[in-house]
PDB file of C-alpha atoms in Angstrom:
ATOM      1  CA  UNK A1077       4.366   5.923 -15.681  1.00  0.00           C
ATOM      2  CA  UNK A1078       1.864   3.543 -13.625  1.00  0.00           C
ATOM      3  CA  UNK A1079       3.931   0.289 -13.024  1.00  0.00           C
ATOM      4  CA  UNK A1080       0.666  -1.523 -11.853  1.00  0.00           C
ATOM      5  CA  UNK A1081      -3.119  -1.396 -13.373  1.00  0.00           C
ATOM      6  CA  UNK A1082      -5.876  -2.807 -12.063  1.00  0.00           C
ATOM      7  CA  UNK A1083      -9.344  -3.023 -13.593  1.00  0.00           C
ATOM      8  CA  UNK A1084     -12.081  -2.615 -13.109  1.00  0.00           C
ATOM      9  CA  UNK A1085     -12.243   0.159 -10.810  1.00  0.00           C
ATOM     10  CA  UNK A1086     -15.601  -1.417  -9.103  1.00  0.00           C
ATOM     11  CA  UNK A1087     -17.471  -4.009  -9.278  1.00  0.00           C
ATOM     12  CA  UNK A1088     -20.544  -5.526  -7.823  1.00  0.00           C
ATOM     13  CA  UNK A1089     -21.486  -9.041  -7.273  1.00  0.00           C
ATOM     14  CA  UNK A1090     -23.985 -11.081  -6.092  1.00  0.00           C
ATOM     15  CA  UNK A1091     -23.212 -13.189  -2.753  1.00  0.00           C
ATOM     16  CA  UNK A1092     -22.315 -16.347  -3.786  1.00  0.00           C
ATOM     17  CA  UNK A1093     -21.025 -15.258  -6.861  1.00  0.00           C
ATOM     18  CA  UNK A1094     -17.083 -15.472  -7.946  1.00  0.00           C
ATOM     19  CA  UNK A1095     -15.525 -11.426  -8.459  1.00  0.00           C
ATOM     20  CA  UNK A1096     -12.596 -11.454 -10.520  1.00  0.00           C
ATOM     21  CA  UNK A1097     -10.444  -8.455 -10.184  1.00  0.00           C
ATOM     22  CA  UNK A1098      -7.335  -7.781 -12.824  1.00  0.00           C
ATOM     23  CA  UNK A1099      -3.680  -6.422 -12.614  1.00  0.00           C
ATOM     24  CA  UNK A1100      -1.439  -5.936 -14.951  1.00  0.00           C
ATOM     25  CA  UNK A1101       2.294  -4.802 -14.917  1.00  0.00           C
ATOM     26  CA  UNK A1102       4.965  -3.266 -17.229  1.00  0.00           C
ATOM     27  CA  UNK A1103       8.073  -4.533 -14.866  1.00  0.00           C
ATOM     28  CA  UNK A1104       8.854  -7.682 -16.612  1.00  0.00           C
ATOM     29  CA  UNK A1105      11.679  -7.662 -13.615  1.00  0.00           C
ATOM     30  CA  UNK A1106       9.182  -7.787 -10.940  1.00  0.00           C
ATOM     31  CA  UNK A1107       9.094 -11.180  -9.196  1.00  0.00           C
ATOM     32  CA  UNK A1108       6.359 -10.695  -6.122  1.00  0.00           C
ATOM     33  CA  UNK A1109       2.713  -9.520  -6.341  1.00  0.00           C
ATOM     34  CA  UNK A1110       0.600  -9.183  -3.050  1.00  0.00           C
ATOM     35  CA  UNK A1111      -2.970  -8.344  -3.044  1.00  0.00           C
ATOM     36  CA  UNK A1112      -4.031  -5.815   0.123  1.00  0.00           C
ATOM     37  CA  UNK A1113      -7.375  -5.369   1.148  1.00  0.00           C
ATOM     38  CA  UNK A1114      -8.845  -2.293   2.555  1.00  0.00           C
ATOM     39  CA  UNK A1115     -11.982  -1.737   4.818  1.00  0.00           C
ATOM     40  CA  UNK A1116     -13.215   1.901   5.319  1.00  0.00           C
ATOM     41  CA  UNK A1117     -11.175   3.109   8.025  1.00  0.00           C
ATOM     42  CA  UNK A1118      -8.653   0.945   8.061  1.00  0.00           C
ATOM     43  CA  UNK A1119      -5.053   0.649   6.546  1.00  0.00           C
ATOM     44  CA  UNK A1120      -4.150  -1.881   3.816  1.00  0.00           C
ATOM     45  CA  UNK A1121      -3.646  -5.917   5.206  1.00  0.00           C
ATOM     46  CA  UNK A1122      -2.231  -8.564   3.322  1.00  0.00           C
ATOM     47  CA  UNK A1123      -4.264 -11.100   1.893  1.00  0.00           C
ATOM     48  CA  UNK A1124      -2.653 -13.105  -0.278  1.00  0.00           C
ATOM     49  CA  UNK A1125       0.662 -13.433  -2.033  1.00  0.00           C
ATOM     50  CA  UNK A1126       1.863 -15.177  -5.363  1.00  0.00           C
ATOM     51  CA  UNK A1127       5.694 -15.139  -7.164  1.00  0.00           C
ATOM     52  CA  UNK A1128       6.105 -15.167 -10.538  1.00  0.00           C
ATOM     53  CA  UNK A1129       7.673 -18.692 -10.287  1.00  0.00           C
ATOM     54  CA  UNK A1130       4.115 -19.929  -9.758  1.00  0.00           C
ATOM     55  CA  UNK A1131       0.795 -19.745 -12.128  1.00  0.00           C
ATOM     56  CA  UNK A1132      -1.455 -19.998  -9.654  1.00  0.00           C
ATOM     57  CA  UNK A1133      -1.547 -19.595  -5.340  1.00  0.00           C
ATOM     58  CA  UNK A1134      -5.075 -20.559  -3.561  1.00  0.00           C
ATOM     59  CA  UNK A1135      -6.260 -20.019   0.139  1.00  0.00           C
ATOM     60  CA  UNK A1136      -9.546 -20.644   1.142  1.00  0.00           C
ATOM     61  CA  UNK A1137     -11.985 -18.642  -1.052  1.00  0.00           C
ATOM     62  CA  UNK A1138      -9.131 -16.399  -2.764  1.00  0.00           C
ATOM     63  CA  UNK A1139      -6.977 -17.404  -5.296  1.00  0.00           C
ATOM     64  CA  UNK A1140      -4.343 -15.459  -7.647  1.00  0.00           C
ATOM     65  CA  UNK A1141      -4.143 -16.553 -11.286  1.00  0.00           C
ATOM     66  CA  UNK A1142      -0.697 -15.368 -12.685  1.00  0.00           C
ATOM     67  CA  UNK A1143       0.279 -15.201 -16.229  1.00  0.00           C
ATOM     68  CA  UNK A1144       4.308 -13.990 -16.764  1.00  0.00           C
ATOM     69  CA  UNK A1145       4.347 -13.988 -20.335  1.00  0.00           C
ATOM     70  CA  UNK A1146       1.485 -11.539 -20.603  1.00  0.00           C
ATOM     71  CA  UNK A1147       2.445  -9.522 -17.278  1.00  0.00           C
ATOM     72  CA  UNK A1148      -1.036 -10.149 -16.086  1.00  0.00           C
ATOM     73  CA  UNK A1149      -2.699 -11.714 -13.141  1.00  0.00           C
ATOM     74  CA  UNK A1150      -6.183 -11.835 -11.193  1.00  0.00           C
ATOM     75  CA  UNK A1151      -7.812 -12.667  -7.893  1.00  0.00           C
ATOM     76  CA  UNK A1152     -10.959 -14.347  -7.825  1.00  0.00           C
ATOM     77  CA  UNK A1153     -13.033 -14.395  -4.980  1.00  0.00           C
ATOM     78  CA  UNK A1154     -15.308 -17.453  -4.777  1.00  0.00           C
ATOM     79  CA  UNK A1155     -18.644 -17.540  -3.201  1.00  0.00           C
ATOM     80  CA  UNK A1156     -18.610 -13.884  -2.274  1.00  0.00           C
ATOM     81  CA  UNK A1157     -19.639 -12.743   0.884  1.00  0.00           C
ATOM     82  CA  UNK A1158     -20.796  -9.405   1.834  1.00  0.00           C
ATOM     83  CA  UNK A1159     -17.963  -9.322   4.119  1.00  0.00           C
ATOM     84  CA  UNK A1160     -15.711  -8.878   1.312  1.00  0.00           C
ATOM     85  CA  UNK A1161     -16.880  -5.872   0.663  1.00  0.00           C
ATOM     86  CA  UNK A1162     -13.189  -4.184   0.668  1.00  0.00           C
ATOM     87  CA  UNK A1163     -10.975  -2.222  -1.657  1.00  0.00           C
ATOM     88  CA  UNK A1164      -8.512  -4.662  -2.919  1.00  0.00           C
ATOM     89  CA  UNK A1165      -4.958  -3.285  -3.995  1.00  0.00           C
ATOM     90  CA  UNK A1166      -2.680  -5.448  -6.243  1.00  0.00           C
ATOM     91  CA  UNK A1167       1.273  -4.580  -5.194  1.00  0.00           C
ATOM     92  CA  UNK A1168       4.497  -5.880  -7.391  1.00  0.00           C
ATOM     93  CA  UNK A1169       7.894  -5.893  -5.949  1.00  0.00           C
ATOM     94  CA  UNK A1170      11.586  -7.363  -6.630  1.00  0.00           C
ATOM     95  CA  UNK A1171      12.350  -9.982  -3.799  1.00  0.00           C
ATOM     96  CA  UNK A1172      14.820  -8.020  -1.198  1.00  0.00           C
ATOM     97  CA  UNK A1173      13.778  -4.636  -2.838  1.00  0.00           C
ATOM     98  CA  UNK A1174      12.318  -2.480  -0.026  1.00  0.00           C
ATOM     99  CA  UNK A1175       9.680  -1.121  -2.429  1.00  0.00           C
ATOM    100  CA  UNK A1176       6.434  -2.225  -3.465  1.00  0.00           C
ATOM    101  CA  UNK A1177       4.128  -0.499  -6.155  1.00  0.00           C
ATOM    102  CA  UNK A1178       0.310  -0.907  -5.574  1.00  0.00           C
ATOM    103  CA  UNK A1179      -2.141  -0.253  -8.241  1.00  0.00           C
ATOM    104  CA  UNK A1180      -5.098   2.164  -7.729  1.00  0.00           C
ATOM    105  CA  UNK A1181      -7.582  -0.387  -6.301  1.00  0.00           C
ATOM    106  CA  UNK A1182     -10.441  -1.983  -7.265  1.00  0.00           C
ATOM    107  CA  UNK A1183     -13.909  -1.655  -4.800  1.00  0.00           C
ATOM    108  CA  UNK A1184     -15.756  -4.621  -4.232  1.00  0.00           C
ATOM    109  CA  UNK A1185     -18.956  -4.822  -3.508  1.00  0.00           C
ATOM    110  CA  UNK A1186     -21.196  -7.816  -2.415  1.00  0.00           C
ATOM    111  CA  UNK A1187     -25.016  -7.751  -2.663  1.00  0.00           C
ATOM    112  CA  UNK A1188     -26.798 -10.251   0.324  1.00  0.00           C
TER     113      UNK A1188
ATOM    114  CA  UNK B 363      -2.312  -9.366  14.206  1.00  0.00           C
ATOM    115  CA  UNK B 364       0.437  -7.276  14.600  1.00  0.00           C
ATOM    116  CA  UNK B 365      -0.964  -3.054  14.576  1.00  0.00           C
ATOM    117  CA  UNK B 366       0.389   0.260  13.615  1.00  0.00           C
ATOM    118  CA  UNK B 367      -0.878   2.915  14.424  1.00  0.00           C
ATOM    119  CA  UNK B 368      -1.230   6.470  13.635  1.00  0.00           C
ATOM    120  CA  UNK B 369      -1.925   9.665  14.947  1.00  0.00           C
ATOM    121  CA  UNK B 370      -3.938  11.973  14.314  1.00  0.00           C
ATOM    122  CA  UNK B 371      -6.434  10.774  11.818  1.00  0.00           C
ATOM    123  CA  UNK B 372      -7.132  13.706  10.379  1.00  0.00           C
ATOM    124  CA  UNK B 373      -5.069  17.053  10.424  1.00  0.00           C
ATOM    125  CA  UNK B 374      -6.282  19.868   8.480  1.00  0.00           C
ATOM    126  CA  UNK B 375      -3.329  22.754   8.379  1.00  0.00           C
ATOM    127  CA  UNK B 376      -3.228  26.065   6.637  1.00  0.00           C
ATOM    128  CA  UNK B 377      -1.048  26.434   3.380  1.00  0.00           C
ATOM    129  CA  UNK B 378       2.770  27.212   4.737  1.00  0.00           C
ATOM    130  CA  UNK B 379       2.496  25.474   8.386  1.00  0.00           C
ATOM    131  CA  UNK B 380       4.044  23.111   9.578  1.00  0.00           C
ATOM    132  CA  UNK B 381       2.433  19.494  10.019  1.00  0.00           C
ATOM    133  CA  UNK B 382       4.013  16.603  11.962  1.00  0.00           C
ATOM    134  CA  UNK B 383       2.382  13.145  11.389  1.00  0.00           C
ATOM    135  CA  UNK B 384       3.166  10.676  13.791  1.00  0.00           C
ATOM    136  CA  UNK B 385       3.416   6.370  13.588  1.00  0.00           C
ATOM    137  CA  UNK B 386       3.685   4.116  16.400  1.00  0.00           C
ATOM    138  CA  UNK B 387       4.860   0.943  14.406  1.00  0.00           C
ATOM    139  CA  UNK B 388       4.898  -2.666  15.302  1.00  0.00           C
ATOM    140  CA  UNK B 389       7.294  -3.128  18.201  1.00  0.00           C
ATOM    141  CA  UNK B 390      10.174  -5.484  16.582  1.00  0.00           C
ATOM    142  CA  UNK B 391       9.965  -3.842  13.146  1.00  0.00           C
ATOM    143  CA  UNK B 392      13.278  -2.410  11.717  1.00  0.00           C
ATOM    144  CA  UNK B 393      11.961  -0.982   8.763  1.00  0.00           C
ATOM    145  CA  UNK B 394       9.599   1.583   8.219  1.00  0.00           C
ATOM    146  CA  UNK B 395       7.815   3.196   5.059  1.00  0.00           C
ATOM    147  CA  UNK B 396       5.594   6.245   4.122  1.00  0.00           C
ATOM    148  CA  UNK B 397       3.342   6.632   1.370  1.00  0.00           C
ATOM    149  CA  UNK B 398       1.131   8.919   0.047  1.00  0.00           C
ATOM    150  CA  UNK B 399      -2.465   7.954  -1.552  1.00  0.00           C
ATOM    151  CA  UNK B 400      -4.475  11.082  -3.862  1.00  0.00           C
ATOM    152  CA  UNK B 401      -8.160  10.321  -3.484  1.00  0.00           C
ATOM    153  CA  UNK B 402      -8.948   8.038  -5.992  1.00  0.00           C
ATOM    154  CA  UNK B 403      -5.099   7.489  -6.908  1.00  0.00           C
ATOM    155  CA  UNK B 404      -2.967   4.264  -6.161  1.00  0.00           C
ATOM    156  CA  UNK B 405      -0.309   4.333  -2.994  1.00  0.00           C
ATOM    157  CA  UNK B 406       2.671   5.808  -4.210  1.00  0.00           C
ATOM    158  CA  UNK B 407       6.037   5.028  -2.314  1.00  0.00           C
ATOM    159  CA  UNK B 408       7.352   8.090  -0.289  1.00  0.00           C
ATOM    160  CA  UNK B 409      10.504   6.825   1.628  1.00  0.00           C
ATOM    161  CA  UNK B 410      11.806   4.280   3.588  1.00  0.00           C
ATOM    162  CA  UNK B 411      13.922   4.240   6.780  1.00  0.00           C
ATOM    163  CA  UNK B 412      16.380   1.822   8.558  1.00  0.00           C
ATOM    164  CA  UNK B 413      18.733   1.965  11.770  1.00  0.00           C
ATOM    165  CA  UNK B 414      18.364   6.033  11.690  1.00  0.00           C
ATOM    166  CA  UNK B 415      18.510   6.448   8.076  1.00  0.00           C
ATOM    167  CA  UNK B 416      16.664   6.690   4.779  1.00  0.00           C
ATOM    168  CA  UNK B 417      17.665   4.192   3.053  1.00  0.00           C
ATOM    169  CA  UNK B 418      15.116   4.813  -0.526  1.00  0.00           C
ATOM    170  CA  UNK B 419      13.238   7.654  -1.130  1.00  0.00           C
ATOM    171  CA  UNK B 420      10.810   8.399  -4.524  1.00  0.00           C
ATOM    172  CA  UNK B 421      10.294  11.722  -6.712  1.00  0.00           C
ATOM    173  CA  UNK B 422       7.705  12.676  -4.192  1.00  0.00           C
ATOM    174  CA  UNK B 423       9.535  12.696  -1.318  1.00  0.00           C
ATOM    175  CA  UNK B 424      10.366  16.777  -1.359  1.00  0.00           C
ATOM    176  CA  UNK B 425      12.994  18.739   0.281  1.00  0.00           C
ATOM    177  CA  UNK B 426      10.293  19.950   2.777  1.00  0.00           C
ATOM    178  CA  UNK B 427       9.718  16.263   3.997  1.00  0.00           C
ATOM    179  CA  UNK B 428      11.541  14.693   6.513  1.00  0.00           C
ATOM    180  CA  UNK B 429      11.528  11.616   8.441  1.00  0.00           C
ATOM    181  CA  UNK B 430      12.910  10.787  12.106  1.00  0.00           C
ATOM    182  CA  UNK B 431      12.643   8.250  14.795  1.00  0.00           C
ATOM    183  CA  UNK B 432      14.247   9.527  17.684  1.00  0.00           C
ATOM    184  CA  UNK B 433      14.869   6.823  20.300  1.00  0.00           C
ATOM    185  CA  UNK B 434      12.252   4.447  19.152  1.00  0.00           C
ATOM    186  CA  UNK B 435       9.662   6.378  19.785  1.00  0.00           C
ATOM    187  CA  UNK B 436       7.101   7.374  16.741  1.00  0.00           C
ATOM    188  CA  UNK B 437       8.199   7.182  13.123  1.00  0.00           C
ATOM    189  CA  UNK B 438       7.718  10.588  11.852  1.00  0.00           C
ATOM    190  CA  UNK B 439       6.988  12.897   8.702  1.00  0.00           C
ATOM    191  CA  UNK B 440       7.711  15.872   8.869  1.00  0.00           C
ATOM    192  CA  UNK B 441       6.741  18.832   6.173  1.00  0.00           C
ATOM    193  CA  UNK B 442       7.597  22.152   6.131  1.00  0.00           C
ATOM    194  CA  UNK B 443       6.161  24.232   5.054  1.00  0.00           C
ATOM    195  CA  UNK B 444       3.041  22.625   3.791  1.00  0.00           C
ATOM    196  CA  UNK B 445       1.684  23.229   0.034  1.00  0.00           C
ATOM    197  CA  UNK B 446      -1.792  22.510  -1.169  1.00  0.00           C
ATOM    198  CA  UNK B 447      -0.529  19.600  -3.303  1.00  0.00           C
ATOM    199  CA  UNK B 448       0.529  17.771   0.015  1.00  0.00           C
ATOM    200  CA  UNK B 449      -3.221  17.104   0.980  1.00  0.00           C
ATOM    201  CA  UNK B 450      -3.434  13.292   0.704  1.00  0.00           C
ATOM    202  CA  UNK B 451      -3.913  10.428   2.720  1.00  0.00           C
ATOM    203  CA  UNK B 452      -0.254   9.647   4.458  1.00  0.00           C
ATOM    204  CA  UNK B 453      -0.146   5.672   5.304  1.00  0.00           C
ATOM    205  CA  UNK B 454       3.123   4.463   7.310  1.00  0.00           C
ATOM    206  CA  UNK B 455       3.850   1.006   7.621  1.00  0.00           C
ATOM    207  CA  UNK B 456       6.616  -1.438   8.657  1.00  0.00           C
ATOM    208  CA  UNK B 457       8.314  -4.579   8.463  1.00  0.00           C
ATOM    209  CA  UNK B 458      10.166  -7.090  10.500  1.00  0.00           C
ATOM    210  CA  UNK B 459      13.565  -7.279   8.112  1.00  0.00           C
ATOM    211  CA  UNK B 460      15.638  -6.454   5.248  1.00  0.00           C
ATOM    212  CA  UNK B 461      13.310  -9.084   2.883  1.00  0.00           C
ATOM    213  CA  UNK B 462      10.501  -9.231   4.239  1.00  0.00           C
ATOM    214  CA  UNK B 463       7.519  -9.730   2.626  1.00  0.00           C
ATOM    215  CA  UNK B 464       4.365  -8.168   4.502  1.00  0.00           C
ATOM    216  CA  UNK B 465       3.819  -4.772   5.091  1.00  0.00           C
ATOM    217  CA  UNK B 466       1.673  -3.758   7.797  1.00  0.00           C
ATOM    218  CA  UNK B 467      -0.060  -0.709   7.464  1.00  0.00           C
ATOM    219  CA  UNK B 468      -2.076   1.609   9.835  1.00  0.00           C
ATOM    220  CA  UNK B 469      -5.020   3.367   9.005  1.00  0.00           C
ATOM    221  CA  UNK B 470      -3.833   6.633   7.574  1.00  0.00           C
ATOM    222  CA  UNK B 471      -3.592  10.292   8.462  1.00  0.00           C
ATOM    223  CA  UNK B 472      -5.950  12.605   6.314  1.00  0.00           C
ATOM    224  CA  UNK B 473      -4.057  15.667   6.053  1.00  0.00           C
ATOM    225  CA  UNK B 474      -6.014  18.445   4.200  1.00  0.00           C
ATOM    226  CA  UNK B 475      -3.812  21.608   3.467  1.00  0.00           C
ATOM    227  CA  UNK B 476      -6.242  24.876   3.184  1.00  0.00           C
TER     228      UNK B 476
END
């Protein structure tokens, strides 16, 4: 069974323009959901980080929208740039559990 | 930021051979993970390892694997013997404690079993 979905599997935008990229989750028990992002070549790297105490967790450009009642939650990307042209993974964990379940990824891509 | 890194890249072994991939992980880590990623699949947890031991390890984690880090030198996986189902991309990463947060992850190790 696939604890974490994300959708869609690519997507394309248009620099400048805001990607949204979904996750969803059947472990109502999971409490911590990092997004990893992935440049060809390279291993995973954290990019940002929300718990399920909070609806919403912003840095710069990127910012997780969380909804616990529906087991949901997206990144958007604002103002795309082609450098964020990346694979981005969505992880859930238990806090203290030495585990963490990605999803299958989603590919961004960013048109100049 | 902090690095791990892994070696080789890419390994390509025949069927029944024995493959050792190797991790050099960031140098005050105590905990250290493998996972295994399909082509076109998600990551899927393999095992993790503390002070000597595995501590957690998944379905996936066969009796053929094994995992060592003798003297704090590289984290290894070990499998043997190899089976065509074991070609995937192998990432190993660590982290500094027994909560922590942040994974860091190298860059992988292609193994393709012929």
């Amino acid at each position: 069974q696939q604890q974490v979905r994300q959708s869609p599997q690519s997507l394309t935008v248009w620099e400048g323009e805001t990607a949204i990229l979904n996750c969803s989750y059947e472990n109502s028990a999971f409490d911590y959901f990092p997004w990893y992002q992935q440049f060809p070549g390279e291993g995973p790297a954290l990019l940002i980080a929300i718990r399920s105490v909070s609806d919403k967790k912003e840095d710069g450009r990127f910012t997780i929208f969380f909804n616990k009642r529906e087991k949901k939650l997206s990144l958007h990307i604002t103002d795309s740039q082609p450098g964020d042209s990346a694979t981005y993974f969505c992880a859930a964990s238990f806090t203290g559990y030495q585990n963490f379940y990605f999803g299958k990824g989603t590919s961004l891509t960013v048109i100049p | 930021g902090p690095k791990v890194l892994q070696i080789p890249s890419h390994q390509i072994i025949d069927m029944g051979q024995m493959v050792t991939l190797n991790c050099d992980p960031v140098s005050n880590h105590l905990y250290f993970y493998w996972y295994k990623q399909i082509l076109g699949q998600q990551m899927e947890f393999l095992v993790n390892f503390y002070n000597g031991k595995v501590m957690e390890k998944s379905k996936l984690f066969k009796d053929q694997f094994s995992v060592e880090r003798p003297d704090g030198s590289y984290f290894t996986l070990k499998i043997q013997p190899t089976a065509l189902e074991d070609s995937a991309v192998y990432f190993c990463a660590s982290s500094l404690g027994q909560a922590a947060e942040t994974l860091y992850f190298g860059s992988g190790t292609r193994l393709t079993v012929l």
